[in-house]
Structure formats: C-alpha cells, structure tokens
Coordinates of C-alpha atoms in Angstrom, one line a residue:
Chain A
M1 CA 107.9 2.6 -56.0
N2 CA 106.7 1.0 -52.9
H3 CA 106.2 4.0 -50.8
K4 CA 104.7 7.4 -51.5
L5 CA 106.4 10.7 -51.7
K6 CA 104.5 13.9 -50.8
S7 CA 104.9 15.2 -54.4
Q8 CA 103.7 12.1 -56.1
I9 CA 100.3 13.5 -56.7
T10 CA 101.3 13.8 -60.3
Q11 CA 102.8 11.0 -62.4
W12 CA 104.2 11.6 -65.8
E13 CA 103.1 9.2 -68.4
P14 CA 105.8 7.2 -70.2
I15 CA 108.0 9.6 -72.3
E16 CA 107.0 7.8 -75.5
T17 CA 103.3 8.4 -74.8
L18 CA 103.9 12.1 -73.9
A19 CA 105.7 12.7 -77.1
K20 CA 103.0 10.9 -79.1
K21 CA 100.3 13.0 -77.6
V22 CA 102.2 16.2 -78.2
N23 CA 102.7 15.2 -81.8
A24 CA 99.0 14.3 -82.2
G25 CA 98.1 17.7 -80.8
Q26 CA 96.3 16.1 -77.8
L27 CA 98.7 17.6 -75.3
S28 CA 100.5 20.9 -75.5
A29 CA 104.3 21.2 -75.0
V30 CA 103.6 24.4 -73.1
S31 CA 101.4 22.6 -70.6
L32 CA 104.1 20.0 -70.0
I33 CA 106.7 22.7 -69.3
Q34 CA 104.3 24.6 -67.1
K35 CA 103.6 21.4 -65.1
S36 CA 107.3 20.8 -64.7
L37 CA 108.0 24.4 -63.6
D38 CA 105.2 24.2 -61.1
L39 CA 106.6 21.0 -59.6
I40 CA 110.0 22.5 -59.4
E41 CA 108.6 25.5 -57.5
K42 CA 106.6 23.3 -55.2
N43 CA 109.6 21.2 -54.3
K44 CA 112.2 23.9 -53.6
E45 CA 112.8 22.7 -50.1
Y46 CA 114.8 19.7 -51.4
H47 CA 117.3 22.0 -53.2
S48 CA 117.6 19.6 -56.1
I49 CA 117.6 22.5 -58.6
L50 CA 120.3 25.2 -59.1
S51 CA 118.7 27.2 -61.9
V52 CA 115.5 27.2 -63.9
N53 CA 115.3 27.8 -67.6
K54 CA 111.8 29.2 -67.6
K55 CA 111.8 31.7 -70.4
L56 CA 113.8 29.7 -72.9
A57 CA 111.9 26.5 -72.1
L58 CA 108.5 28.1 -72.6
E59 CA 109.6 29.7 -75.8
H60 CA 110.9 26.4 -77.1
A61 CA 107.6 24.7 -76.1
S62 CA 105.5 27.3 -78.0
Q63 CA 107.6 26.7 -81.1
I64 CA 106.9 23.0 -80.8
D65 CA 103.2 23.5 -80.4
A66 CA 103.2 25.8 -83.4
Q67 CA 105.1 23.2 -85.4
V68 CA 102.6 20.5 -84.5
K69 CA 99.7 22.9 -85.4
S70 CA 101.2 23.4 -88.8
G71 CA 101.1 19.7 -89.4
K72 CA 104.8 18.8 -88.7
Q73 CA 106.0 16.1 -86.3
A74 CA 108.2 17.5 -83.5
G75 CA 110.3 14.5 -82.8
R76 CA 110.5 11.4 -80.6
L77 CA 110.7 13.5 -77.4
A78 CA 108.3 16.3 -78.6
G79 CA 107.6 18.7 -75.7
V80 CA 109.1 16.4 -73.0
P81 CA 110.7 18.5 -70.2
F82 CA 114.0 17.3 -68.8
I83 CA 116.5 18.4 -66.2
A84 CA 120.3 18.2 -66.6
K85 CA 123.0 18.1 -64.0
D86 CA 124.6 21.5 -63.8
N87 CA 127.8 20.2 -65.5
F88 CA 126.1 20.1 -68.9
L89 CA 126.5 23.1 -71.1
A90 CA 123.2 24.5 -72.5
H91 CA 123.7 27.4 -74.8
G92 CA 123.0 30.7 -73.1
S93 CA 122.3 29.2 -69.7
P94 CA 124.4 29.2 -66.5
T95 CA 126.6 26.1 -65.9
T96 CA 128.1 26.3 -62.5
A97 CA 129.3 22.7 -61.9
A98 CA 128.0 23.6 -58.4
S99 CA 131.3 25.5 -57.8
H100 CA 132.2 29.1 -57.1
M101 CA 134.7 28.7 -59.9
L102 CA 131.9 28.7 -62.5
E103 CA 129.3 30.6 -60.5
D104 CA 128.9 33.3 -63.2
F105 CA 129.7 31.2 -66.2
V106 CA 127.2 31.3 -69.1
A107 CA 127.6 28.4 -71.6
P108 CA 128.8 29.7 -74.9
Y109 CA 127.9 26.5 -76.7
Q110 CA 125.8 23.4 -76.2
A111 CA 126.6 19.8 -75.1
T112 CA 126.1 17.2 -77.8
A113 CA 123.8 15.2 -75.5
I114 CA 121.5 18.2 -75.0
E115 CA 121.7 19.0 -78.7
K116 CA 120.6 15.6 -79.7
L117 CA 117.7 15.5 -77.2
E118 CA 116.5 19.0 -78.2
A119 CA 116.7 17.9 -81.9
E120 CA 114.0 15.3 -81.0
G121 CA 111.9 17.9 -79.3
A122 CA 112.9 17.6 -75.6
I123 CA 113.1 20.8 -73.6
L124 CA 115.6 21.6 -70.9
V125 CA 113.7 23.1 -67.9
A126 CA 116.3 23.2 -65.2
K127 CA 119.8 22.4 -64.0
A128 CA 120.3 20.1 -61.1
N129 CA 122.6 20.3 -58.0
L130 CA 125.8 18.2 -57.7
D131 CA 128.9 17.9 -55.7
A132 CA 131.2 20.6 -57.0
F133 CA 132.8 19.4 -60.2
A134 CA 131.1 16.1 -59.6
H135 CA 133.6 15.2 -56.8
G136 CA 131.6 13.4 -54.1
S137 CA 129.1 10.8 -53.2
S138 CA 126.5 12.9 -51.3
T139 CA 126.0 16.3 -53.1
E140 CA 127.2 17.9 -49.8
N141 CA 130.3 19.2 -51.7
S142 CA 128.1 21.6 -53.7
A143 CA 129.2 25.2 -53.2
F144 CA 125.6 26.1 -53.0
G145 CA 124.4 23.7 -50.2
P146 CA 123.3 20.1 -50.2
T147 CA 120.3 18.5 -51.8
L148 CA 118.0 16.6 -49.4
N149 CA 116.8 13.0 -50.0
P150 CA 113.1 13.1 -51.1
H151 CA 112.4 10.0 -48.9
D152 CA 114.0 11.5 -45.7
K153 CA 115.1 15.1 -45.6
T154 CA 117.8 14.4 -42.9
K155 CA 119.6 12.1 -45.4
V156 CA 121.7 12.7 -48.5
P157 CA 120.5 11.9 -52.0
G158 CA 123.8 10.3 -53.0
G159 CA 126.2 11.9 -55.4
S160 CA 127.5 13.3 -57.4
S161 CA 124.3 13.5 -59.5
G162 CA 122.3 14.0 -56.3
G163 CA 120.2 16.8 -57.7
S164 CA 119.3 14.7 -60.7
G165 CA 118.4 11.7 -58.5
A166 CA 116.2 13.7 -56.2
A167 CA 114.6 15.5 -59.2
A168 CA 113.8 12.1 -60.8
A169 CA 112.4 10.8 -57.5
L170 CA 110.3 13.9 -57.0
E171 CA 109.2 13.6 -60.7
L172 CA 110.0 17.2 -61.4
A173 CA 110.4 16.2 -65.1
P174 CA 110.1 12.8 -66.8
F175 CA 113.8 12.4 -66.9
A176 CA 117.1 13.8 -65.6
L177 CA 120.6 13.6 -67.0
G178 CA 123.6 12.8 -64.9
T179 CA 127.3 11.9 -65.3
D180 CA 128.9 8.8 -63.8
T181 CA 132.7 8.7 -63.2
G182 CA 132.7 6.2 -60.4
G183 CA 129.0 5.7 -59.6
S184 CA 127.6 9.2 -59.7
I185 CA 124.4 8.2 -61.6
R186 CA 123.9 4.8 -59.9
L187 CA 124.5 5.9 -56.3
P188 CA 121.9 8.7 -56.3
A189 CA 119.5 6.3 -58.2
S190 CA 119.9 3.8 -55.5
Y191 CA 119.5 6.3 -52.6
C192 CA 116.5 8.0 -54.2
G193 CA 114.7 5.0 -55.5
V194 CA 114.9 5.6 -59.3
V195 CA 116.5 4.0 -62.3
G196 CA 120.0 5.2 -63.1
Y197 CA 121.8 4.1 -66.2
K198 CA 125.6 4.2 -66.9
P199 CA 126.3 3.3 -70.5
T200 CA 129.3 1.6 -72.1
Y201 CA 132.2 4.0 -72.0
G202 CA 132.3 6.1 -75.1
L203 CA 128.6 5.5 -76.1
V204 CA 127.5 9.1 -75.4
S205 CA 129.5 12.1 -76.4
R206 CA 130.9 14.2 -73.6
Y207 CA 131.4 17.3 -75.7
G208 CA 130.1 20.2 -73.7
V209 CA 130.2 18.4 -70.3
V210 CA 132.6 19.6 -67.6
A211 CA 135.3 17.0 -67.6
M212 CA 136.2 15.2 -64.4
A213 CA 138.2 12.0 -65.2
S214 CA 138.3 11.4 -68.9
S215 CA 139.0 7.7 -68.9
T216 CA 135.9 6.9 -66.9
D217 CA 133.4 9.8 -67.4
V218 CA 130.1 8.8 -69.0
I219 CA 126.7 10.4 -69.4
G220 CA 123.4 8.7 -68.7
P221 CA 119.7 9.2 -67.7
L222 CA 117.9 8.9 -64.3
T223 CA 114.3 8.0 -64.8
K224 CA 111.3 6.4 -63.2
N225 CA 111.4 3.3 -65.4
V226 CA 113.7 1.4 -67.7
E227 CA 111.8 2.1 -70.8
D228 CA 112.3 5.9 -70.4
A229 CA 116.0 5.4 -69.8
A230 CA 116.3 3.3 -72.9
L231 CA 114.6 5.9 -75.1
V232 CA 116.7 8.7 -73.8
L233 CA 119.9 6.6 -74.3
D234 CA 118.8 5.6 -77.8
I235 CA 118.7 9.3 -78.7
M236 CA 121.9 10.5 -77.0
S237 CA 124.2 7.7 -78.1
G238 CA 126.5 7.4 -81.1
R239 CA 129.7 8.7 -82.6
D240 CA 130.4 12.5 -82.3
Q241 CA 133.0 14.2 -84.3
F242 CA 133.6 16.5 -81.4
D243 CA 134.5 13.7 -79.0
G244 CA 137.2 11.4 -80.3
T245 CA 136.5 8.8 -77.6
T246 CA 133.0 8.1 -78.8
I247 CA 132.3 4.7 -80.3
E248 CA 130.0 3.4 -83.0
R249 CA 126.7 2.0 -81.7
D250 CA 124.8 -1.0 -83.1
N251 CA 121.8 -0.3 -85.3
T252 CA 119.1 -1.9 -83.2
S253 CA 117.2 0.7 -81.2
Y254 CA 117.7 0.5 -77.4
T255 CA 114.0 0.7 -77.1
N256 CA 113.7 -2.8 -78.5
L257 CA 113.6 -4.4 -75.1
K258 CA 112.5 -7.9 -76.1
T259 CA 114.2 -10.7 -74.0
S260 CA 113.3 -13.4 -71.5
L261 CA 114.5 -14.0 -68.0
K262 CA 114.2 -17.7 -68.7
G263 CA 117.8 -19.0 -69.2
A264 CA 119.4 -15.6 -68.7
K265 CA 122.9 -16.3 -67.3
I266 CA 123.4 -14.0 -64.3
G267 CA 126.5 -14.1 -62.1
V268 CA 126.1 -12.9 -58.5
I269 CA 129.3 -11.1 -57.4
K270 CA 130.4 -13.0 -54.3
E271 CA 132.7 -10.2 -53.1
Y272 CA 129.8 -7.7 -52.9
F273 CA 128.0 -9.7 -50.2
G274 CA 130.8 -9.7 -47.6
K275 CA 131.7 -7.5 -44.7
G276 CA 130.2 -4.0 -44.7
L277 CA 127.0 -4.9 -46.5
D278 CA 124.0 -3.7 -44.5
D279 CA 121.7 -6.6 -43.5
G280 CA 118.6 -4.9 -44.8
V281 CA 120.1 -4.2 -48.2
G282 CA 121.5 -7.8 -48.4
K283 CA 118.1 -9.3 -47.6
I284 CA 116.3 -7.3 -50.3
I285 CA 118.9 -8.2 -53.0
K286 CA 118.8 -11.9 -52.0
N287 CA 115.0 -11.9 -52.2
K288 CA 115.3 -10.4 -55.7
I289 CA 117.8 -13.1 -56.7
E290 CA 115.3 -15.8 -55.5
A291 CA 112.6 -14.2 -57.6
L292 CA 114.9 -14.2 -60.6
K293 CA 115.5 -17.9 -60.1
Q294 CA 111.8 -18.5 -59.9
A295 CA 111.4 -16.7 -63.2
G296 CA 113.8 -19.2 -64.8
A297 CA 117.1 -17.2 -64.7
E298 CA 120.3 -19.2 -64.4
I299 CA 121.9 -17.7 -61.3
V300 CA 125.5 -18.6 -60.5
E301 CA 127.9 -17.2 -57.9
V302 CA 131.0 -15.7 -59.4
S303 CA 134.2 -14.3 -58.0
L304 CA 136.1 -11.3 -59.1
P305 CA 139.1 -11.5 -56.7
S306 CA 140.5 -8.0 -57.6
V307 CA 137.2 -6.2 -57.3
D308 CA 138.1 -5.3 -53.7
L309 CA 141.0 -3.3 -55.1
A310 CA 138.9 -1.3 -57.5
L311 CA 138.3 1.6 -55.1
A312 CA 142.0 2.0 -54.3
C313 CA 142.7 1.8 -58.0
Y314 CA 140.0 4.4 -58.7
Y315 CA 141.3 6.9 -56.1
V316 CA 144.7 6.9 -57.7
I317 CA 143.7 7.1 -61.4
V318 CA 140.7 9.5 -61.0
P319 CA 142.5 12.2 -59.0
A320 CA 145.4 12.1 -61.5
E321 CA 142.9 12.8 -64.3
V322 CA 141.0 15.3 -62.2
G323 CA 144.2 17.2 -61.4
S324 CA 145.0 17.4 -65.1
N325 CA 141.4 18.3 -66.2
L326 CA 141.1 21.0 -63.6
S327 CA 144.3 22.7 -64.6
R328 CA 142.3 24.7 -67.2
Y329 CA 140.6 26.7 -64.4
D330 CA 143.3 29.3 -64.1
G331 CA 141.2 32.5 -63.8
Q332 CA 142.4 33.9 -67.1
R333 CA 140.0 32.8 -69.8
Y334 CA 136.8 32.0 -67.9
G335 CA 135.6 31.2 -64.5
L336 CA 136.4 32.9 -61.2
S337 CA 139.3 35.4 -61.4
S338 CA 140.5 36.8 -58.1
A339 CA 140.8 40.5 -58.2
G340 CA 143.8 42.1 -56.5
A341 CA 146.5 39.6 -57.5
K342 CA 149.8 41.3 -57.9
D343 CA 151.0 39.2 -60.8
L344 CA 149.9 36.4 -63.1
Y345 CA 151.2 33.6 -60.8
E346 CA 149.2 35.0 -57.8
S347 CA 146.2 35.4 -60.0
Y348 CA 146.3 31.6 -60.8
E349 CA 146.8 30.8 -57.1
L350 CA 144.1 33.0 -55.7
S351 CA 141.5 32.2 -58.3
R352 CA 142.0 28.4 -57.8
E353 CA 142.1 28.8 -54.0
H354 CA 138.8 30.7 -53.9
G355 CA 137.1 28.9 -56.8
F356 CA 137.6 25.3 -55.7
E357 CA 135.9 23.4 -52.8
A358 CA 138.0 21.4 -50.3
E359 CA 137.3 18.1 -52.1
N360 CA 138.4 19.5 -55.4
K361 CA 141.7 20.6 -53.8
R362 CA 142.1 17.3 -52.1
R363 CA 141.8 15.5 -55.5
I364 CA 144.0 17.9 -57.3
L365 CA 146.7 17.5 -54.7
I366 CA 146.5 13.7 -54.6
G367 CA 146.5 13.6 -58.4
T368 CA 149.6 15.8 -58.6
Y369 CA 151.3 13.6 -56.0
V370 CA 150.7 10.3 -57.7
L371 CA 151.9 11.7 -61.0
S372 CA 155.0 13.3 -59.7
S373 CA 158.4 12.0 -60.5
G374 CA 159.4 9.3 -57.9
Y375 CA 155.8 8.3 -57.2
Y376 CA 154.5 7.8 -60.7
D377 CA 155.5 4.2 -61.0
A378 CA 154.5 3.3 -57.5
Y379 CA 151.1 4.8 -57.6
Y380 CA 149.8 5.8 -61.0
R381 CA 151.4 3.2 -63.2
K382 CA 150.7 0.5 -60.6
A383 CA 147.0 1.5 -60.4
Q384 CA 146.7 1.5 -64.2
T385 CA 148.2 -2.0 -64.3
V386 CA 145.8 -3.2 -61.5
R387 CA 143.1 -1.8 -63.8
T388 CA 144.2 -4.3 -66.5
K389 CA 144.0 -7.1 -64.0
L390 CA 140.5 -6.1 -63.1
I391 CA 139.5 -5.9 -66.8
N392 CA 140.9 -9.4 -67.4
E393 CA 138.9 -10.8 -64.5
F394 CA 135.7 -9.2 -65.8
N395 CA 136.4 -10.5 -69.3
S396 CA 136.9 -14.1 -68.0
V397 CA 133.8 -14.0 -65.9
F398 CA 131.8 -12.7 -68.9
K399 CA 132.8 -15.9 -70.7
K400 CA 130.6 -17.8 -68.2
V401 CA 127.7 -15.4 -67.6
D402 CA 126.0 -12.6 -69.6
F403 CA 125.3 -10.3 -66.7
L404 CA 126.6 -9.5 -63.3
L405 CA 124.5 -8.7 -60.3
G406 CA 125.0 -7.2 -56.8
P407 CA 123.9 -4.3 -54.6
T408 CA 124.5 -0.8 -56.0
A409 CA 125.8 0.4 -52.6
P410 CA 126.5 -1.4 -49.3
T411 CA 123.9 0.8 -47.4
T412 CA 120.9 3.0 -48.0
A413 CA 121.3 6.8 -47.9
F414 CA 123.3 8.1 -44.9
K415 CA 122.7 11.1 -42.7
I416 CA 123.6 14.5 -44.0
G417 CA 126.9 15.4 -42.3
Q418 CA 127.8 11.8 -41.3
N419 CA 130.8 11.6 -43.6
V420 CA 131.8 15.2 -44.3
D421 CA 134.8 15.2 -41.9
N422 CA 136.1 11.9 -43.2
P423 CA 136.8 11.9 -47.0
L424 CA 137.8 8.2 -47.0
S425 CA 134.5 7.0 -45.4
M426 CA 132.7 9.1 -48.0
Y427 CA 134.7 7.4 -50.8
L428 CA 133.6 4.0 -49.5
A429 CA 130.0 4.7 -50.6
D430 CA 131.3 4.1 -54.2
I431 CA 132.9 0.7 -53.4
M432 CA 130.5 -1.3 -55.5
T433 CA 130.1 1.1 -58.4
V434 CA 133.7 2.1 -59.4
A435 CA 134.6 -1.2 -61.0
A436 CA 132.2 -0.7 -63.9
N437 CA 133.8 2.6 -64.7
L438 CA 137.4 1.2 -64.6
V439 CA 136.3 -1.7 -66.9
G440 CA 134.2 0.6 -69.1
I441 CA 131.1 -1.7 -69.1
P442 CA 127.4 -0.7 -68.9
A443 CA 125.7 -0.8 -65.5
I444 CA 122.3 0.0 -64.1
S445 CA 120.8 0.6 -60.7
L446 CA 117.2 -0.5 -60.3
P447 CA 115.0 0.3 -57.4
V448 CA 114.1 -3.1 -55.9
G449 CA 112.6 -2.3 -52.5
T450 CA 113.1 -0.5 -49.2
S451 CA 115.0 -1.1 -46.0
K452 CA 113.7 0.9 -43.0
N453 CA 111.7 3.1 -45.4
M454 CA 114.8 4.0 -47.6
P455 CA 115.2 2.8 -51.2
V456 CA 117.6 0.0 -52.1
G457 CA 119.2 -0.2 -55.5
M458 CA 120.2 -3.4 -57.2
Q459 CA 123.1 -3.2 -59.7
L460 CA 123.4 -5.1 -63.0
M461 CA 126.3 -5.0 -65.4
A462 CA 127.0 -6.4 -68.8
P463 CA 130.0 -6.7 -71.2
Q464 CA 130.9 -3.6 -73.2
H465 CA 128.4 -2.7 -76.0
N466 CA 125.7 -4.9 -74.5
D467 CA 123.6 -1.9 -73.5
R468 CA 120.5 -3.0 -75.2
L469 CA 120.6 -6.4 -73.6
L470 CA 121.2 -5.0 -70.2
L471 CA 118.3 -2.6 -70.6
A472 CA 116.1 -5.4 -71.8
L473 CA 116.9 -7.7 -68.9
S474 CA 116.4 -4.7 -66.5
K475 CA 112.9 -4.2 -68.0
K476 CA 112.0 -7.8 -67.2
I477 CA 113.3 -7.5 -63.7
E478 CA 111.3 -4.3 -63.2
E479 CA 108.2 -6.2 -64.3
L480 CA 108.8 -8.7 -61.4
N481 CA 108.3 -5.9 -58.9
Chain B
M1 CA 155.6 4.3 -48.3
A2 CA 156.8 7.6 -46.8
K3 CA 154.2 9.9 -45.3
I4 CA 153.6 13.2 -46.8
T5 CA 155.1 16.0 -44.7
K6 CA 153.7 19.6 -44.3
A7 CA 156.5 20.8 -46.5
E8 CA 155.5 18.4 -49.2
V9 CA 151.9 19.5 -49.1
E10 CA 153.1 23.1 -49.5
K11 CA 155.3 22.1 -52.5
L12 CA 152.4 20.2 -54.1
A13 CA 150.1 23.2 -53.5
K14 CA 152.6 25.3 -55.3
L15 CA 152.8 22.9 -58.3
C16 CA 149.0 22.9 -58.4
R17 CA 148.7 26.7 -58.1
L18 CA 146.7 26.5 -54.9
K19 CA 147.3 29.1 -52.2
L20 CA 146.4 27.0 -49.2
T21 CA 146.0 28.6 -45.8
T22 CA 148.1 27.2 -42.9
K23 CA 145.0 25.5 -41.5
E24 CA 144.3 23.9 -44.9
V25 CA 147.9 22.6 -45.2
G26 CA 147.5 20.8 -41.8
Q27 CA 144.1 19.4 -42.7
M28 CA 145.2 18.3 -46.2
Q29 CA 148.3 16.6 -44.8
T30 CA 146.2 14.4 -42.5
E31 CA 143.6 13.6 -45.2
L32 CA 146.1 12.9 -48.0
N33 CA 148.0 10.5 -45.7
S34 CA 144.8 8.6 -44.9
I35 CA 143.9 8.3 -48.6
L36 CA 147.5 7.2 -49.5
D37 CA 147.4 4.7 -46.6
Y38 CA 144.2 3.3 -48.2
V39 CA 145.6 3.0 -51.7
E40 CA 148.7 1.3 -50.3
I41 CA 147.0 -2.1 -50.8
L42 CA 147.8 -1.8 -54.5
Q43 CA 151.5 -2.1 -53.8
K44 CA 151.2 -5.8 -52.8
V45 CA 149.3 -6.8 -55.9
D46 CA 151.1 -9.1 -58.3
V47 CA 150.8 -7.6 -61.8
K48 CA 153.6 -9.6 -63.5
G49 CA 153.2 -9.7 -67.2
L50 CA 150.4 -7.1 -67.3
H51 CA 150.5 -3.7 -69.1
P52 CA 148.9 -0.5 -67.8
T53 CA 145.5 0.5 -69.1
S54 CA 145.0 4.1 -70.0
Q55 CA 141.7 3.8 -71.9
V56 CA 139.0 1.2 -72.5
T57 CA 137.5 2.0 -75.9
G58 CA 140.0 0.0 -78.0
L59 CA 140.1 2.9 -80.4
M60 CA 143.4 3.9 -81.8
N61 CA 144.4 6.9 -83.9
V62 CA 141.1 8.6 -84.3
F63 CA 141.7 10.8 -87.3
R64 CA 139.6 13.5 -89.0
P65 CA 140.1 15.6 -92.1
D66 CA 142.3 18.6 -91.4
E67 CA 139.5 21.0 -92.0
I68 CA 138.0 23.8 -90.0
M69 CA 134.9 22.5 -88.3
D70 CA 131.9 24.3 -86.9
Y71 CA 132.2 23.7 -83.1
R72 CA 128.8 25.4 -82.5
V73 CA 130.7 28.2 -80.7
E74 CA 131.4 31.8 -81.5
P75 CA 134.6 33.5 -80.3
R76 CA 132.7 36.5 -79.1
D77 CA 130.5 34.3 -76.9
L78 CA 133.6 32.7 -75.5
L79 CA 135.1 36.1 -74.7
K80 CA 131.9 37.1 -72.8
N81 CA 133.1 34.8 -70.0
A82 CA 136.6 36.2 -69.9
P83 CA 137.7 38.3 -66.9
A84 CA 139.3 40.7 -69.3
A85 CA 139.4 40.9 -73.1
K86 CA 140.8 43.3 -75.7
D87 CA 140.8 43.3 -79.5
N88 CA 138.9 40.0 -79.6
Q89 CA 141.6 38.3 -77.4
F90 CA 142.0 37.3 -73.7
K91 CA 143.8 39.9 -71.7
V92 CA 146.1 38.6 -68.9
K93 CA 148.6 40.2 -66.6
R94 CA 152.1 40.8 -68.0
I95 CA 154.3 37.7 -68.1
L96 CA 157.7 39.2 -68.7

C-alpha cells in the first residue's frame, strides 16, 4: 500500500508464516485472536463489523494451543483469525445478511467454506457489514448503517462486501471472506486498496451462504496480498456434495505461484477505456500496462463488442434470480415474522414489507416483472441469449490471449450518499465487473496505486478453471509495485 | 416497450407478497421504469442462432445416491428460528 492508514501500526505476517509459528508453538492462537479482537474494538468507527464472535473464537484458539502443546499439528491455517461477510452461516452465530429480515437469526448449521477453513485451524472472529442481502455497490443498503472507507470516512467502501473490504484494509484480521455476484468482492477491494479474488464459478461451495443470484454467486477472499488469497482459495475450493453446482478442481495447489511475466499474453479490454473512465484511474492503469510491457509481457488491445451490454444483461438476469431466491423469506419458518397479521397471506405481505430494504424490493419487483408472462421472452430470455453472445466473445478472445486486463471500476470510491437516490447510477459502479460473473470466469482486483489519495484497483481475468495461473500472474504484477 | 403503470406496480407487489405503501408504489414506479429503460438496449441486439444460457458450469445431471445424508443440521436447531413451532413442526396460521 502506498499510503498509510491510521490503524496500520500492526501488520500481520503472511498467513502461511502465522500458521507455521502457531504449529511450532512460537506464537499462540489465543494471542492472534486477542490481537484481532483489539483491532476490531479500536476501529469501530468504520462500522465494518456487525457482530463479534469473541467467546467462541477464544475457546477455539485455546483448543488449538492445547493441540499444539500435545504435539499435534493444527492445520495450514492454525490459529489464523478471519472475518466473514455476514451472509455466511457459522454454526451458533448470528447471520443477518445486514437485513431486518434476519436480524435475530442464529445459524443452525455451518457454511462449507467456513467448515473447510476451520478444519485447517482458521478461526472466525467476526462478521462483516454488507448491503442487505448483498444487493448494492456501496454497503449503504445495510439495514444497520453504512461502512466507512478506511482511506476517507466520507466515502463508501464499495459493495456489497464493503465490510469485508474495509476490514481487510484496516487489517482487522489476516483475511476476510466475501461473495461476488456482480463485483461484490472486486469493487470493495478496488475502493479499499486490497486484493479481492473472484474464483471460477462453481469452484467454492455455496452451501450455507445466503443465496442472491444462483447462476453468478461465488465466494472469495479479500486479503492484503495475492499469496494469502491463493492459500485461502486453495483450502476453500473443490467439489461439495451439498452444492450440486460445484466443480472438480485441478490437483496442483493454488499456492504454487510460479510463472513469468515474460511472454505472458495479456489482452487490454478496449471498451473499458472509453467514456466514463476517470482520468486519474485511467492513468494509473496505463502506467501499470507500460510496466508490464517493460517486464516482457505481450500486451495487445482486444475488443469485446458486447461487453457494454453486460450490465443491462446482468440487471435482468440477477433480479430474476433474486426474486426467486428471496421468495423463501415468508415469515413462517425463520426470519422476521410480522405480528398482528390477520391471516397467512397478510403475514407473508407484512413480514416481507418490513424485513426487506428498498433495494431488495426493487430487485424482487423487477425480477418478477421480467419473468412474468408476456415479458419473459422480451426481457429474461433475451438477456440469457445476450449472455451466450458475451460468453462466445470471451471464448474467442481467450484463443488469442491468456489474460484480460482493465480497471476494476471506472472511478475511485464515491461519496456516501452520492448515489442513494438514483439506483441506476449506483448500478453503474459495477459496469466493469459484471461480465466476469455472467461468463463464469475468475477475476481479481489488485491495488495498483492511488488517485487523489484514493486506491485504484486493476482487474485481471482468465478463462474458466485457470485460477492458479491468474493468481500466479497477479503475484508477479504485485511484485512490480 | 410499455411503461409500468402504478396499477402494474401494485399487481407485481401482490404477486411478490409485498405490502407497499402508497409512497413506495410511486417511487418504485419511477425507479423500475428507469431500470427498464436502461435494459431496453438489449432489445436491439442481434442474437440470431444463439441459445439462452442459464448456467455456466457445463455440468449436466449431477446425481447422488438416494440416501439420507448428514447435512450438519439438527431439526431442533432449525426450529429455534421459527416464529412458532409445535410438535417438532412449524406452526402457521390456518390456510383453509
């Protein structure tokens, strides 16, 4: 990071080092958890955290320390604290999705991603703020108030994983988890100046994560560096019998980051450098492209003619899936249930009216509209077919280059309140991130500099299943900084 | 394409089981129309010969043995979140 945050008096060592030290008995898991809890307490003003798992986390840490003392190894993430976006279920802990709907919900089971991390010794210390049900690009749609950007408290941290982005930037823990449906990991990473990784669709199980749009939702890490992101992904990924959309992963560890910039074929997406791109952001990305050329990368300009349609396509398909996924919140089995309804029908209506935020309702209504008879073909089916066109264009470009490059977002973080009255201008923040979700490819946002003191993120994408190569290239680019 | 009217917003709200206030209906009408105006650009796109995409994994027919699996969840824990429960089941208002 080029500029200092007030809280950066403490830096975490790389995750691999921390775990090694815990396993060697040189560092106690309890001390790591305590450090994270102290940092969370000290940085409350940013409102990145919704709930703290103090008791359970310390108990878990003591168990790990006892295990190490008895001569057993405690895993590749032994004693490493982490923060999860509050749409991940952690057994026995609250999971609100930053909504009134789930304000009092206590998770009756555990997300596979958290299960896998804990099996390697990681410890969940806190849950991070988000836009309610992950609908938004600024974290202002949280029912419990916005998160502030650690670099400028008058600005948003991005969304919807804004709490995770801010927590990673404030270094409240060595890593944070987010979800990315249309850019919700990469946008906060870009706005907060951290690494945000969106894996290939299907690589990480979504069992136990509040569903938003099932054909694009993915889970990924937000970290201070690429190596940490790769390690976390390596542990979380793979087939899960509880999530039928998970894919097999290759056997090479994602932590094997050997590659060279020399000869790397990188396509610069022409359409991402047009109207609407902030001059300061454009300059930093172009400088980075120059540096890549100097380092021997083969940079070519490529065109994806339909990429400008991606956002429109996204805002038809995603609300349709959102409307369907959120139909389960009916006030009968769990979640907010409005008292005083005269019959079952009114109980549904009142519970949903009071439990959902305005943006949730907007998406449910749009989704229902585009799926309704008479409009289905014109909107939903058409958007799905444009999605095919987009996929075909990416496939043909990936025959010429191995990676794609562009900015993560057209601007740096915007002011709190700037876009709240105009949903469409809020949606435009995602204009460069949604394509990767629709196509299902891996994408990363790397912090590459600042413009007017605010972080700028550079986005890289790769073909499906090329996660390890994308992380390896990203590591090399990080080393250029 | 036709603009959404207030009556249509009310009908949609009913289908979605949302009891919108009069103020919300007006606001949603404006906002939905601006979103629909934006996605209108899709109408002009030539997609001749292309099929719709509904998922991107390439997976087809993911089967598993027809056996009871341990989903790491206990029914009594699930019922703890229920607004009302009786005899180990959810209790809802009468339907008939």
